[in-house]
Coordinates of C-alpha atoms and ligand atoms in Angstrom, one line a residue:
M1 CA 71.7 107.0 76.3
A2 CA 69.6 103.8 77.1
D3 CA 72.0 101.3 76.2
L4 CA 75.4 103.4 78.4
R5 CA 72.5 102.6 81.1
R6 CA 71.7 99.6 79.8
E7 CA 74.7 98.3 79.8
I8 CA 75.7 99.6 83.7
E9 CA 72.4 98.2 84.7
R10 CA 73.9 94.4 84.2
R11 CA 77.5 94.8 85.8
R12 CA 78.7 92.4 88.2
T13 CA 81.7 93.8 89.6
F14 CA 83.5 91.5 92.5
A15 CA 86.8 89.7 94.0
I16 CA 86.8 86.4 95.5
I17 CA 89.2 86.6 98.4
S18 CA 90.3 83.2 100.5
H19 CA 92.8 81.6 102.1
P20 CA 95.6 79.7 99.3
D21 CA 94.1 76.5 99.3
A22 CA 90.4 77.2 99.9
G23 CA 89.8 76.7 96.5
K24 CA 89.4 79.9 95.1
T25 CA 90.4 79.2 91.8
T26 CA 88.0 76.0 91.2
L27 CA 85.0 78.1 92.3
T28 CA 86.6 80.7 89.5
E29 CA 87.4 77.7 86.9
K30 CA 83.0 76.6 87.8
L31 CA 82.0 80.0 87.3
L32 CA 83.4 80.5 83.9
L33 CA 81.6 76.8 83.3
Y34 CA 78.5 79.0 84.1
G35 CA 79.4 81.5 81.2
G36 CA 80.8 79.2 79.6
A37 CA 83.9 81.8 79.8
I38 CA 85.8 78.6 79.4
A39 CA 84.2 75.0 78.1
L40 CA 86.3 72.9 80.1
A41 CA 87.1 72.7 83.7
G42 CA 90.8 72.3 84.5
T43 CA 91.5 75.1 82.6
V44 CA 92.2 78.0 84.5
K45 CA 93.9 75.5 87.4
G46 CA 95.8 74.8 83.4
K47 CA 97.6 78.0 84.0
K48 CA 99.5 77.1 87.3
N49 CA 101.3 74.2 85.6
S50 CA 101.1 74.2 81.6
R51 CA 100.5 76.8 79.8
H52 CA 103.2 79.7 81.5
A53 CA 102.9 83.3 80.5
V54 CA 103.8 85.3 78.0
S55 CA 105.2 87.8 79.7
D56 CA 108.8 86.7 80.0
W57 CA 109.5 89.2 83.5
M58 CA 107.7 86.5 85.6
E59 CA 110.4 83.8 84.9
I60 CA 110.2 83.5 88.2
E61 CA 106.6 82.5 88.2
K62 CA 107.4 79.5 86.1
Q63 CA 110.0 78.4 88.5
R64 CA 107.8 78.6 91.2
G65 CA 104.8 77.4 88.9
I66 CA 102.5 80.2 90.7
S67 CA 100.3 83.1 89.6
V68 CA 101.8 86.5 90.1
T69 CA 99.6 88.8 88.6
S70 CA 96.1 89.4 89.1
S71 CA 93.7 90.0 85.9
V72 CA 90.2 89.5 85.5
M73 CA 88.4 87.1 84.1
Q74 CA 84.6 88.6 82.3
F75 CA 81.6 86.3 80.9
E76 CA 78.3 86.4 80.4
Y77 CA 75.6 84.7 82.3
D78 CA 71.8 85.0 82.4
G79 CA 72.3 88.6 80.8
Y80 CA 75.0 90.0 83.1
C81 CA 77.8 90.8 82.7
I82 CA 80.2 89.8 85.1
N83 CA 84.1 90.5 85.8
I84 CA 85.6 88.7 88.5
L85 CA 88.6 90.4 89.4
D86 CA 91.0 88.1 89.7
T87 CA 93.4 88.2 92.6
P88 CA 97.2 86.4 93.3
G89 CA 96.5 82.9 94.9
H90 CA 100.4 83.3 96.6
Q91 CA 99.7 84.4 99.9
D92 CA 103.3 86.6 99.3
F93 CA 101.2 88.5 96.4
S94 CA 98.3 90.8 98.8
E95 CA 99.3 93.6 98.8
D96 CA 98.5 93.3 95.4
T97 CA 95.4 91.4 95.9
Y98 CA 94.7 93.8 98.9
R99 CA 94.6 96.7 95.9
T100 CA 91.9 95.1 93.9
L101 CA 89.8 95.1 95.7
M102 CA 89.9 98.6 95.4
A103 CA 88.1 97.6 92.5
A104 CA 85.8 95.6 93.3
D105 CA 82.1 96.1 94.0
S106 CA 81.2 93.0 96.6
A107 CA 83.7 90.6 97.6
V108 CA 83.4 86.2 97.7
M109 CA 85.6 84.9 100.8
V110 CA 85.8 81.3 100.2
I111 CA 86.0 78.9 103.1
D112 CA 87.7 75.9 103.2
A113 CA 84.9 74.1 106.1
S114 CA 87.6 71.8 108.0
K115 CA 90.2 75.1 108.0
G116 CA 87.4 77.9 108.6
V117 CA 88.4 81.6 109.0
E118 CA 92.4 80.8 108.5
N119 CA 94.7 83.6 108.0
Q120 CA 94.8 85.5 104.7
T121 CA 91.3 85.5 104.4
R122 CA 91.3 88.3 107.6
K123 CA 93.5 90.1 106.6
L124 CA 91.6 90.7 103.2
F125 CA 88.5 90.9 105.3
K126 CA 90.1 94.0 106.9
V127 CA 90.2 95.3 103.4
C128 CA 87.0 94.8 102.5
V129 CA 85.7 96.0 106.1
M130 CA 86.9 99.6 105.7
R131 CA 85.3 99.8 102.0
H132 CA 82.0 98.6 103.3
I133 CA 81.7 96.4 100.2
P134 CA 79.1 93.5 100.8
I135 CA 80.8 89.7 100.9
F136 CA 79.1 86.7 100.5
T137 CA 80.7 83.2 101.7
F138 CA 81.2 80.6 100.8
I139 CA 82.1 77.8 102.5
N140 CA 83.5 75.2 100.5
K141 CA 84.7 71.2 100.0
M142 CA 82.0 70.0 101.8
D143 CA 82.3 66.8 100.6
R144 CA 85.3 66.6 103.0
E145 CA 85.0 66.3 106.5
A146 CA 84.2 69.8 108.0
R147 CA 83.7 71.1 111.2
N148 CA 80.3 71.4 112.7
P149 CA 78.6 74.6 110.4
F150 CA 77.9 76.0 113.5
D151 CA 81.0 76.9 114.9
L152 CA 81.8 77.9 111.1
M153 CA 79.2 80.9 111.6
E154 CA 80.1 80.9 115.1
E155 CA 84.0 81.3 114.5
I156 CA 82.9 83.7 111.1
E157 CA 81.7 86.4 112.8
K158 CA 83.3 86.4 116.4
E159 CA 86.3 86.7 114.6
L160 CA 85.7 88.7 111.9
G161 CA 83.3 90.9 113.5
I162 CA 80.5 90.6 111.1
Q163 CA 77.3 88.9 111.2
T164 CA 75.8 85.9 109.1
Y165 CA 73.0 84.5 107.2
P166 CA 73.1 81.1 106.1
M167 CA 71.2 80.7 102.9
N168 CA 71.2 77.9 103.0
W169 CA 72.3 74.6 105.5
P170 CA 74.4 71.3 105.4
I171 CA 73.2 68.1 105.6
G172 CA 75.9 66.3 106.7
C173 CA 79.2 66.3 105.2
G174 CA 82.4 64.4 103.7
R175 CA 81.2 60.6 102.2
E176 CA 78.0 61.2 104.6
F177 CA 77.3 64.1 102.5
K178 CA 74.0 64.7 101.5
G179 CA 73.0 68.1 100.1
V180 CA 71.6 71.6 101.2
Y181 CA 68.7 72.7 102.5
D182 CA 68.0 76.1 100.7
R183 CA 66.1 78.5 103.4
E184 CA 64.4 80.3 101.7
K185 CA 62.8 77.1 99.0
K186 CA 62.2 75.8 101.4
E187 CA 63.5 72.3 99.7
I188 CA 66.9 70.2 99.5
L189 CA 69.0 70.3 96.7
S190 CA 70.6 67.0 97.2
F191 CA 74.1 65.7 96.7
T192 CA 75.9 63.2 94.1
A193 CA 78.9 62.9 93.3
N194 CA 78.5 63.6 89.0
G195 CA 82.5 64.2 88.9
G196 CA 81.9 68.5 88.6
S197 CA 79.7 68.2 86.3
K198 CA 77.6 71.2 85.3
A199 CA 74.1 69.4 86.2
V200 CA 73.3 69.1 89.8
E201 CA 70.3 66.6 91.0
K202 CA 68.0 68.8 92.6
V203 CA 64.7 67.5 94.8
E204 CA 62.1 69.9 95.6
L205 CA 61.0 68.2 99.1
S206 CA 59.8 70.5 102.1
L207 CA 61.2 68.8 105.8
E208 CA 57.8 67.8 105.9
D209 CA 57.3 65.5 102.7
E210 CA 57.7 62.2 104.3
R211 CA 60.6 61.5 101.1
L212 CA 63.0 63.6 103.2
E213 CA 63.3 60.2 105.3
Q214 CA 64.5 58.1 102.8
L215 CA 66.4 60.4 101.2
I216 CA 69.0 61.3 104.0
G217 CA 68.5 58.7 106.3
S218 CA 65.9 59.2 110.0
Q219 CA 69.0 60.8 111.7
Y220 CA 69.4 63.4 109.9
R221 CA 66.2 64.3 108.8
Q222 CA 66.0 64.6 113.1
T223 CA 69.6 66.7 113.3
L224 CA 68.4 69.3 110.5
V225 CA 65.3 69.5 111.8
D226 CA 66.4 70.8 114.6
D227 CA 69.4 72.9 113.3
I228 CA 66.9 74.7 111.1
E229 CA 64.5 75.5 114.1
L230 CA 67.4 76.8 115.7
L231 CA 68.3 78.7 113.2
D232 CA 65.6 80.2 112.2
G233 CA 64.4 80.6 116.1
A234 CA 68.4 81.9 117.1
S235 CA 70.4 83.8 114.1
Y236 CA 70.1 87.6 111.9
E237 CA 66.9 88.3 110.2
F238 CA 68.0 88.4 106.2
D239 CA 68.3 92.6 106.1
M240 CA 69.0 93.3 102.4
D241 CA 70.5 96.7 103.2
A242 CA 73.5 95.3 106.2
V243 CA 74.1 92.7 102.8
Q244 CA 74.6 95.9 101.3
R245 CA 76.5 97.9 103.8
G246 CA 78.7 94.7 104.3
Q247 CA 77.4 94.3 108.1
L248 CA 75.8 91.2 107.4
S249 CA 77.0 88.3 104.9
P250 CA 75.0 86.0 103.4
V251 CA 76.9 81.4 104.1
F252 CA 76.2 79.4 101.3
F253 CA 77.6 75.8 101.7
G254 CA 79.1 73.7 99.4
S255 CA 81.5 72.1 97.0
A256 CA 83.5 73.7 94.1
L257 CA 85.2 70.5 93.1
T258 CA 82.4 68.5 92.3
N259 CA 80.9 71.9 91.1
F260 CA 77.8 71.6 94.4
G261 CA 75.4 75.0 94.7
V262 CA 77.7 76.7 92.6
E263 CA 74.9 78.0 90.6
P264 CA 72.7 78.0 93.2
F265 CA 75.3 81.1 94.9
L266 CA 75.8 82.7 91.2
E267 CA 71.7 83.4 91.3
E268 CA 71.8 84.4 94.6
F269 CA 74.8 86.5 94.0
L270 CA 73.8 88.4 91.3
R271 CA 70.2 88.9 92.7
M272 CA 72.0 90.6 95.6
T273 CA 74.3 92.1 94.5
T274 CA 74.2 95.8 92.8
P275 CA 75.3 97.1 89.7
P276 CA 78.7 99.7 90.3
L277 CA 78.0 102.4 92.3
P278 CA 79.0 105.2 92.8
R279 CA 82.4 106.3 94.0
V280 CA 83.3 109.9 96.3
A281 CA 86.0 112.1 94.8
G282 CA 86.8 115.3 96.4
E283 CA 83.8 116.8 97.2
Q284 CA 81.9 115.3 94.9
E285 CA 80.0 111.8 94.1
I286 CA 80.4 110.8 90.2
D287 CA 77.4 108.1 89.2
P288 CA 78.6 105.0 87.2
F289 CA 75.2 105.9 84.8
S290 CA 76.7 109.1 84.2
D291 CA 78.0 110.1 80.2
V292 CA 81.6 111.5 81.4
F293 CA 83.8 108.8 81.9
S294 CA 86.2 107.9 85.0
A295 CA 89.2 105.3 86.2
F296 CA 91.3 104.9 88.6
V297 CA 94.4 103.1 87.9
F298 CA 94.4 100.3 90.9
K299 CA 97.4 97.8 89.7
I300 CA 100.9 98.7 87.5
Q301 CA 102.5 95.7 85.7
A302 CA 106.0 95.7 84.4
N303 CA 107.5 94.9 81.6
M304 CA 104.9 91.8 80.2
N305 CA 106.6 92.2 77.3
K306 CA 110.7 92.5 77.8
A307 CA 111.1 93.4 74.3
H308 CA 108.2 96.5 74.6
R309 CA 109.4 97.4 78.3
D310 CA 106.4 98.3 78.0
R311 CA 103.9 98.6 81.9
I312 CA 100.0 98.2 81.8
A313 CA 98.2 100.0 84.4
F314 CA 94.8 98.8 84.9
L315 CA 91.6 100.8 85.0
R316 CA 88.9 100.4 86.6
I317 CA 86.0 102.6 84.8
C318 CA 83.8 104.3 87.2
S319 CA 81.3 106.5 84.9
G320 CA 80.3 106.0 81.6
R321 CA 81.8 104.6 78.5
F322 CA 85.2 103.8 77.1
E323 CA 85.9 103.4 73.0
K324 CA 89.3 102.5 72.0
G325 CA 91.4 105.9 71.2
M326 CA 89.7 108.2 73.1
E327 CA 91.5 110.5 74.8
V328 CA 91.1 111.0 78.7
Y329 CA 92.2 114.0 80.9
H330 CA 94.7 111.9 83.2
V331 CA 94.9 114.0 86.2
Q332 CA 97.7 113.3 88.3
G333 CA 99.9 114.4 84.7
G334 CA 97.3 117.3 84.6
K335 CA 97.6 115.7 80.8
K336 CA 95.4 114.9 78.1
I337 CA 96.1 111.0 76.7
K338 CA 95.3 109.6 74.0
L339 CA 94.5 105.8 75.3
S340 CA 95.6 103.1 72.8
Q341 CA 96.0 99.6 72.4
P342 CA 93.0 99.1 76.0
Q343 CA 93.0 95.3 76.8
Q344 CA 91.0 93.0 78.9
M345 CA 92.9 90.4 80.4
M346 CA 91.0 86.9 79.7
A347 CA 93.3 85.1 82.2
Q348 CA 97.0 85.5 80.8
E349 CA 95.7 86.3 77.2
R350 CA 95.0 89.5 76.0
E351 CA 92.2 91.2 73.9
I352 CA 91.9 93.7 72.3
I353 CA 89.4 95.7 73.2
D354 CA 86.3 98.6 71.3
E355 CA 84.4 99.8 74.3
A356 CA 84.3 98.9 78.1
Y357 CA 81.6 100.3 80.6
A358 CA 81.9 101.8 83.8
G359 CA 82.2 98.2 86.4
D360 CA 85.1 97.0 84.3
V361 CA 88.7 96.5 84.2
I362 CA 90.6 97.4 81.4
G363 CA 94.4 97.9 81.0
V364 CA 95.6 100.5 78.8
F365 CA 99.9 100.6 77.4
D366 CA 101.8 103.4 79.9
P367 CA 104.6 104.5 79.1
G368 CA 105.7 105.4 82.4
I369 CA 103.4 107.7 83.5
F370 CA 100.5 107.1 85.9
S371 CA 100.9 105.9 90.1
I372 CA 98.8 103.7 91.6
G373 CA 95.3 106.0 92.5
D374 CA 95.2 107.7 90.0
T375 CA 92.2 109.5 87.6
L376 CA 91.6 109.6 84.4
C377 CA 88.3 111.3 83.4
S378 CA 86.7 113.1 79.9
P379 CA 88.5 116.3 79.1
G380 CA 87.1 119.1 81.5
Q381 CA 86.7 117.5 84.0
K382 CA 89.4 117.4 86.8
F383 CA 87.7 115.6 90.0
Q384 CA 90.1 112.8 91.6
F385 CA 89.1 109.6 92.8
A386 CA 89.8 109.4 96.5
G387 CA 93.7 107.2 96.2
I388 CA 94.0 104.0 97.0
P389 CA 95.5 103.3 101.1
T390 CA 99.1 102.1 100.6
F391 CA 98.8 98.3 102.3
A392 CA 102.4 97.1 105.7
P393 CA 104.0 95.7 104.8
E394 CA 105.3 92.5 107.3
H395 CA 108.7 92.3 106.0
F396 CA 111.8 94.6 105.4
C397 CA 115.5 94.2 104.5
R398 CA 117.8 96.7 103.6
V399 CA 118.7 96.7 100.1
T400 CA 122.3 98.5 99.2
Q401 CA 123.7 99.1 95.6
V402 CA 127.1 96.2 95.0
D403 CA 129.0 98.4 92.2
T404 CA 128.3 102.1 94.0
L405 CA 128.9 103.1 90.4
K406 CA 125.7 102.2 89.8
R407 CA 123.6 105.0 91.9
K408 CA 121.3 106.1 88.8
Q409 CA 120.0 102.6 87.8
F410 CA 119.3 101.7 91.4
I411 CA 117.3 104.6 92.2
K412 CA 115.9 104.5 88.6
G413 CA 114.9 100.9 89.5
T414 CA 114.4 100.4 93.0
T415 CA 111.6 104.1 92.4
Q416 CA 110.0 101.9 89.3
I417 CA 109.1 98.7 91.5
A418 CA 107.4 101.7 93.9
Q419 CA 106.2 103.1 92.2
E420 CA 104.5 100.1 90.4
G421 CA 103.5 99.5 94.0
A422 CA 105.7 95.9 94.2
I423 CA 107.6 96.7 96.9
Q424 CA 107.2 100.4 100.0
I425 CA 110.6 102.2 99.7
F426 CA 112.1 103.6 103.1
Q427 CA 114.5 105.4 103.6
E428 CA 116.5 106.5 107.3
P429 CA 116.1 110.4 107.8
G430 CA 119.2 111.8 107.1
K431 CA 120.5 109.4 104.5
G432 CA 121.0 108.8 101.0
M433 CA 119.3 106.6 98.4
E434 CA 122.2 104.6 98.2
E435 CA 120.6 102.6 100.5
V436 CA 116.9 101.7 101.4
I437 CA 114.8 100.3 103.2
V438 CA 112.6 98.1 101.4
G439 CA 109.4 96.6 102.5
V440 CA 106.9 94.1 100.7
V441 CA 103.9 92.4 102.3
G442 CA 105.0 88.9 101.3
T443 CA 109.2 87.6 101.0
L444 CA 108.6 86.8 97.9
Q445 CA 108.5 90.0 96.2
F446 CA 112.4 91.0 97.9
E447 CA 113.6 88.1 94.9
V448 CA 111.1 90.0 93.1
L449 CA 113.1 93.0 93.1
E450 CA 116.0 91.3 93.0
Y451 CA 115.9 89.5 90.1
R452 CA 114.2 92.7 88.3
L453 CA 116.9 95.3 89.1
K454 CA 119.2 92.4 87.7
N455 CA 117.5 91.7 84.5
E456 CA 115.7 94.9 84.1
Y457 CA 118.3 97.7 85.4
N458 CA 121.4 95.7 85.8
V459 CA 122.1 95.9 89.2
E460 CA 123.2 93.9 92.0
I461 CA 122.3 94.2 95.1
R462 CA 123.0 92.6 98.5
M463 CA 119.7 92.3 101.1
E464 CA 120.1 92.5 104.7
G465 CA 116.9 91.1 105.9
L466 CA 115.8 93.3 109.8
P467 CA 113.6 92.3 112.1
Y468 CA 110.7 94.3 111.6
Q469 CA 107.1 92.8 111.9
Y470 CA 105.1 95.5 111.9
I471 CA 104.9 99.5 109.8
R472 CA 102.6 102.0 111.2
W473 CA 102.1 105.8 109.8
I474 CA 102.3 108.3 112.3
E475 CA 98.8 110.9 112.0
T476 CA 99.8 113.3 114.4
P477 CA 100.2 116.5 112.6
E478 CA 104.3 117.8 113.6
V479 CA 105.3 114.9 115.7
D480 CA 109.6 115.7 115.9
P481 CA 109.8 111.6 116.0
K482 CA 113.8 112.7 117.7
K483 CA 111.0 113.7 120.8
L484 CA 109.3 110.1 120.4
N485 CA 109.9 108.3 123.8
L486 CA 109.8 104.4 122.1
T487 CA 112.0 101.3 123.2
S488 CA 115.1 101.6 121.5
D489 CA 113.9 98.8 118.3
T490 CA 112.0 100.6 117.2
K491 CA 113.1 102.5 113.8
V492 CA 111.9 106.1 112.4
V493 CA 111.6 105.9 109.2
Q494 CA 110.0 108.1 106.7
D495 CA 108.6 107.6 102.8
F496 CA 109.1 108.9 99.8
K497 CA 106.3 111.8 99.5
G498 CA 108.5 113.1 103.2
N499 CA 106.0 111.4 105.9
L500 CA 107.1 109.5 109.1
L501 CA 107.0 105.9 110.5
L502 CA 107.5 104.0 112.3
L503 CA 109.4 99.8 112.3
F504 CA 108.9 98.5 114.9
A505 CA 109.7 94.3 116.3
N506 CA 106.4 93.3 118.1
T507 CA 103.7 94.4 118.9
W508 CA 104.5 95.2 122.1
N509 CA 106.2 98.2 121.2
I510 CA 103.5 100.0 119.5
N511 CA 101.0 99.7 122.7
W512 CA 105.2 101.4 124.4
A513 CA 104.5 103.5 121.7
L514 CA 101.2 104.7 122.2
E515 CA 101.3 104.5 126.2
K516 CA 104.7 106.6 126.8
N517 CA 103.3 108.8 124.3
K518 CA 100.0 110.1 124.9
G519 CA 97.8 111.7 121.9
L520 CA 100.1 109.9 119.3
Q521 CA 98.6 108.0 116.5
L522 CA 98.7 105.3 114.7
G523 CA 97.3 104.3 111.9
E524 CA 98.2 101.2 109.7
F525 CA 97.0 102.4 106.1
G526 CA 98.9 104.7 104.5
R527 CA 97.6 107.8 102.3
S528 CA 97.7 107.7 99.0
Ligands
G4P1 P1 93.0 78.6 95.9 O1 92.8 79.2 94.7 O2 91.9 79.0 96.7 O3 94.5 78.7 96.0 O4 92.7 76.8 95.6 P2 92.4 75.6 94.3 O5 91.1 75.8 94.1 O6 93.4 75.5 93.6 O7 92.6 74.3 95.5 C1 92.6 73.9 96.3 C2 92.9 72.1 96.8 O8 91.6 72.4 97.4 C3 92.6 71.6 95.1 O9 93.3 70.2 95.6 C4 91.4 71.4 94.2 O10 91.1 70.3 93.7 C5 90.2 71.1 96.0 N1 89.4 72.1 95.8 C6 88.7 73.2 95.7 N2 87.5 73.0 95.9 C7 87.7 71.4 96.7 C8 85.6 71.0 96.7 O11 85.5 71.5 97.0 N3 86.1 69.6 97.4 C9 87.5 69.5 97.5 N4 87.4 67.8 97.5 N5 88.3 69.5 97.3 C10 88.5 70.5 97.0 P3 95.0 70.3 95.5 O12 94.9 69.1 95.3 O13 95.8 71.1 95.6 O14 95.2 70.3 93.2 P4 94.6 70.2 92.2 O15 95.5 68.3 92.4 O16 93.2 69.3 92.4 O17 95.0 69.7 91.2

């Protein structure tokens, strides 16, 4: 099985996270350019405005010019097979982004050098920390006015609670951006605006070299010498174990748009990341190199082609090899199934694939049997990967159907859409299914829900916004919700697995609940 081992060893699977506009798309595009996966920069970006998805259910995507669904992009570089898990760029679609992080082995955090840590990054970062995956930081847009790099480091450390290790250090910024100093190689990578082409001028100069002054000027030289001295003396030591445990983030400065610092970043990133690591399934750890195939569903995308009403389930392969048409055991469904039409997604295009390996992501046709978090494995095996947590929605609506005769379709539609994980549905204890409380991570999902119920299930709905912003799962066993001491504007609901939850309008109310009910435990992530 040397082949299997070799294939898996060269896999690197990661997600890029950022706040919208920090440069995630631009960086992704430049990485693909190095891999030769796209010939022309602008192709990925182009999907936002010119190349529309074939999927017609996503009219909204077209109308808004945003990318609603995420996919994976695979490319080869220097013998590696790299999977970039693309995450929806729009801030409204972060729940899918959260789930994508469950499929990634590491994350690249793109930060806008003039803005620092932003809201969306903060949220996504929490998920990375929960998973202890390595996090690499790319501080982008150095060709523009940027904040002081020491302040940026401090902010990352303070706000995100992770140690940082700058791999390189910027010299100036904006119009005065001279390049970066590589701390390990001890050489300068000088910046010349080159319109984003692949080749970047590299000048091998040490800090002591007299020519340095000519290159960057005496003032920048002095600042650089001082900065490096300070860094060497005061910053954290580089510790590969800490990187791999997600406690220390290697930081790179660069400019994705001008393609500066992207290739060195990619090379270091590949050097520091590992092939797929074992994943926990109950009591067992599943070795990725095992010849037992295993995978879990991390995302379901509905009706990409409305004519066929198909759903695509996205699987992250955790061990072994996948072959087209192979028979697998669907653990949650308790059935053997044949995986037909396996697909790999490159941006919006689907390509039928013959085989895939641990680390890869594939989309398979789903006749409506999969749920997020389900395990698939070689027949004869029965283990289950730990489920994907449910992430706390932040916006809530009471949803009722306009035409009460459409009750069945309403229930079917809301339940199916919830099953795909696009929305979460809750009920007030004692109330029927004609009325549900829908929670979403981003408000655009309400529109998606309305659109899809109308177009796919022929149901019109009424939505009434609710003033809640926070949801917490009650983790204390056997709590009688009626006996809890809560503020009058806190609501008790249950999800469809019967778990009890509390909806809060503000954090003050959460604190009240915790203070007035000793022993009450509240969780931010639900169990699937
Ligand atoms: P996102 O996916 O994180 O949302 O960000 P995206 O890459 O779309 O970048 C957001 C904007 O920032 C884009 O400009 C992009 O060109 C710009 N940008 C990205 N990286 C850099 C960089 O290193 N330097 C500079 N100066 N700009 C950068 P836009 O005007 O919104 O779009 P476009 O008109 O360029 O397409």
